[in-house]
Amino acid sequence: MPQATKSKDGCINQLKIAENHLSGNYQEKRESYDKEEQLMIYLSKGHSPNDKYESYDEILMPIGALLNNTLNYQEKNEVIKEYGLDDEEFKERMRDMCNLGEALELEARQEESKRKDVEHVRNIIDEFHCSLEKAMDILKLTEKERQEIMPYFQA
């Protein structure tokens, strides 16, 4: 739980699920219950990497650094190095995670921009009673932007 409240920061809870056979000739298949136990780790976004956790710091700090989207790769790497997790394979996986996070953020921004373009075009069409082409001309949309929003206006 990477965005827990400050009051839950550093809490670790265990959840257990267990099958309890009550009746019949059923034979249990253990392989289908591979998630009988889960750990919920609560981390506050506002936790400073300079502050140590009272307990389980060797687990909570590296996980917190990896999940913290306000730290860049270099800052995460410093925390990881402090906890002895700085081998090349781990660093490569961490770099991939950082790149994935940046890619997801970029994709979200692009989707928001597209949504706003569609909204602006609709507003211009409604306000000025003009065609889709004219509305896109007024907004000076690029050819790429036009192609992306066209499907939203097809009946």
Tab-separated table of C-alpha atoms in Angstrom, residues 3-155:
chain	number	residue	atom	x	y	z
A	3	GLN	CA	0.060	5.673	-0.481
A	4	ALA	CA	-1.059	4.895	3.050
A	5	THR	CA	-1.834	7.616	5.551
A	6	LYS	CA	1.022	8.834	7.738
A	7	SER	CA	-0.577	7.108	10.761
A	8	LYS	CA	-0.312	3.681	9.024
A	9	ASP	CA	3.216	4.267	7.710
A	10	GLY	CA	5.422	1.283	8.503
A	11	CYS	CA	2.569	-1.038	9.547
A	12	ILE	CA	2.711	-4.625	8.335
A	13	ASN	CA	-0.461	-6.712	8.533
A	14	GLN	CA	-0.862	-10.398	7.779
A	15	LEU	CA	-3.991	-11.763	6.092
A	16	LYS	CA	-4.706	-15.504	6.150
A	17	ILE	CA	-7.240	-17.482	4.171
A	18	ALA	CA	-7.757	-21.124	5.023
A	19	GLU	CA	-10.103	-23.744	3.621
A	20	ASN	CA	-11.958	-25.665	6.281
A	21	HIS	CA	-13.566	-28.911	4.994
A	22	LEU	CA	-16.862	-29.566	6.793
A	23	SER	CA	-18.627	-32.363	4.879
A	24	GLY	CA	-18.488	-34.747	1.901
A	25	ASN	CA	-15.837	-36.806	0.107
A	26	TYR	CA	-13.890	-33.885	-1.300
A	27	GLN	CA	-10.118	-34.374	-1.548
A	28	GLU	CA	-8.196	-31.168	-1.052
A	29	LYS	CA	-5.911	-29.934	-3.830
A	30	ARG	CA	-3.339	-27.746	-2.124
A	31	GLU	CA	-1.850	-26.292	-5.333
A	32	SER	CA	-5.012	-24.246	-5.904
A	33	TYR	CA	-4.510	-22.369	-2.616
A	34	ASP	CA	-1.168	-20.727	-3.275
A	35	LYS	CA	-2.225	-17.389	-1.818
A	36	GLU	CA	-3.388	-18.413	1.612
A	37	GLU	CA	-1.287	-15.762	3.258
A	38	GLN	CA	-0.654	-12.165	2.248
A	39	LEU	CA	1.324	-9.373	3.819
A	40	MET	CA	-0.006	-5.839	3.591
A	41	ILE	CA	2.830	-3.337	3.882
A	42	TYR	CA	1.685	0.242	4.445
A	43	LEU	CA	4.023	2.974	3.275
A	44	SER	CA	3.357	6.698	3.429
A	45	LYS	CA	4.286	8.759	0.392
A	46	GLY	CA	5.507	11.438	2.791
A	47	HIS	CA	8.066	9.209	4.519
A	48	SER	CA	11.540	10.679	4.168
A	49	PRO	CA	14.330	8.321	3.085
A	50	ASN	CA	16.438	10.007	5.775
A	51	ASP	CA	14.170	8.700	8.564
A	52	LYS	CA	14.596	5.110	9.709
A	53	TYR	CA	11.612	2.911	10.564
A	54	GLU	CA	11.451	1.684	14.163
A	55	SER	CA	11.240	-1.957	13.091
A	56	TYR	CA	11.743	-3.875	9.836
A	57	ASP	CA	13.700	-0.915	8.443
A	58	GLU	CA	15.824	-3.244	6.281
A	59	ILE	CA	12.603	-4.267	4.468
A	60	LEU	CA	10.494	-1.118	4.625
A	61	MET	CA	13.078	1.406	3.447
A	62	PRO	CA	14.082	-0.374	0.207
A	63	ILE	CA	10.442	-1.135	-0.647
A	64	GLY	CA	9.434	2.422	0.217
A	65	ALA	CA	12.195	3.851	-1.961
A	66	LEU	CA	11.253	1.653	-4.911
A	67	LEU	CA	7.569	2.588	-4.722
A	68	ASN	CA	8.143	6.284	-4.059
A	69	ASN	CA	7.347	8.179	-7.251
A	70	THR	CA	8.888	11.406	-5.957
A	71	LEU	CA	12.394	9.913	-5.859
A	72	ASN	CA	14.382	9.703	-9.084
A	73	TYR	CA	16.545	6.731	-10.071
A	74	GLN	CA	19.690	8.159	-8.445
A	75	GLU	CA	17.930	8.841	-5.114
A	76	LYS	CA	16.418	5.343	-5.119
A	77	ASN	CA	19.821	3.893	-5.948
A	78	GLU	CA	21.377	5.636	-2.915
A	79	VAL	CA	18.788	4.125	-0.558
A	80	ILE	CA	19.166	0.685	-2.132
A	81	LYS	CA	22.960	0.863	-1.884
A	82	GLU	CA	22.717	1.735	1.822
A	83	TYR	CA	20.802	-1.517	2.394
A	84	GLY	CA	23.217	-3.698	0.416
A	85	LEU	CA	20.931	-4.328	-2.548
A	86	ASP	CA	23.117	-2.724	-5.185
A	87	ASP	CA	24.080	-5.691	-7.364
A	88	GLU	CA	23.796	-5.192	-11.134
A	89	GLU	CA	20.701	-7.346	-11.655
A	90	PHE	CA	18.806	-5.466	-8.935
A	91	LYS	CA	19.878	-2.085	-10.323
A	92	GLU	CA	18.736	-3.110	-13.816
A	93	ARG	CA	15.324	-4.159	-12.513
A	94	MET	CA	15.032	-0.923	-10.526
A	95	ARG	CA	15.932	1.096	-13.643
A	96	ASP	CA	13.220	-0.777	-15.557
A	97	MET	CA	10.697	0.054	-12.816
A	98	CYS	CA	11.642	3.731	-12.934
A	99	ASN	CA	11.347	3.771	-16.722
A	100	LEU	CA	7.979	1.994	-16.532
A	101	GLY	CA	6.714	4.557	-14.022
A	102	GLU	CA	7.808	7.414	-16.259
A	103	ALA	CA	6.181	5.757	-19.272
A	104	LEU	CA	2.890	5.305	-17.401
A	105	GLU	CA	2.967	8.921	-16.259
A	106	LEU	CA	3.617	10.126	-19.817
A	107	GLU	CA	0.780	7.954	-21.135
A	108	ALA	CA	-1.596	9.369	-18.513
A	109	ARG	CA	-0.629	12.934	-19.457
A	110	GLN	CA	-1.189	12.169	-23.149
A	111	GLU	CA	-4.619	10.675	-22.410
A	112	GLU	CA	-5.563	13.753	-20.374
A	113	SER	CA	-4.411	16.034	-23.197
A	114	LYS	CA	-6.452	14.039	-25.716
A	115	ARG	CA	-9.512	14.195	-23.448
A	116	LYS	CA	-9.146	17.979	-23.189
A	117	ASP	CA	-8.757	18.312	-26.972
A	118	VAL	CA	-11.988	16.357	-27.488
A	119	GLU	CA	-13.755	18.529	-24.919
A	120	HIS	CA	-12.498	21.759	-26.531
A	121	VAL	CA	-13.533	20.612	-30.008
A	122	ARG	CA	-17.027	19.706	-28.732
A	123	ASN	CA	-17.356	23.097	-27.033
A	124	ILE	CA	-16.368	24.959	-30.217
A	125	ILE	CA	-18.752	22.897	-32.364
A	126	ASP	CA	-21.610	23.577	-29.917
A	127	GLU	CA	-20.839	27.266	-29.387
A	128	PHE	CA	-20.122	28.253	-32.987
A	129	HIS	CA	-22.296	25.642	-34.750
A	130	CYS	CA	-19.414	24.700	-37.014
A	131	SER	CA	-18.037	21.504	-38.493
A	132	LEU	CA	-15.529	19.217	-36.852
A	133	GLU	CA	-12.863	20.292	-39.365
A	134	LYS	CA	-13.462	23.989	-38.633
A	135	ALA	CA	-13.298	23.399	-34.862
A	136	MET	CA	-9.963	21.576	-35.235
A	137	ASP	CA	-8.691	24.420	-37.449
A	138	ILE	CA	-9.662	26.980	-34.793
A	139	LEU	CA	-7.694	24.996	-32.189
A	140	LYS	CA	-4.765	24.589	-34.596
A	141	LEU	CA	-4.520	20.879	-33.886
A	142	THR	CA	-1.665	18.967	-35.486
A	143	GLU	CA	-2.406	16.158	-37.936
A	144	LYS	CA	-1.534	13.610	-35.269
A	145	GLU	CA	-3.896	15.227	-32.738
A	146	ARG	CA	-6.650	15.307	-35.375
A	147	GLN	CA	-6.230	11.590	-36.116
A	148	GLU	CA	-6.298	10.735	-32.403
A	149	ILE	CA	-9.548	12.546	-31.663
A	150	MET	CA	-11.455	11.740	-34.896
A	151	PRO	CA	-12.809	8.406	-33.532
A	152	TYR	CA	-14.564	10.315	-30.723
A	153	PHE	CA	-16.689	12.150	-33.277
A	154	GLN	CA	-17.658	9.259	-35.541
A	155	ALA	CA	-21.235	8.081	-35.077
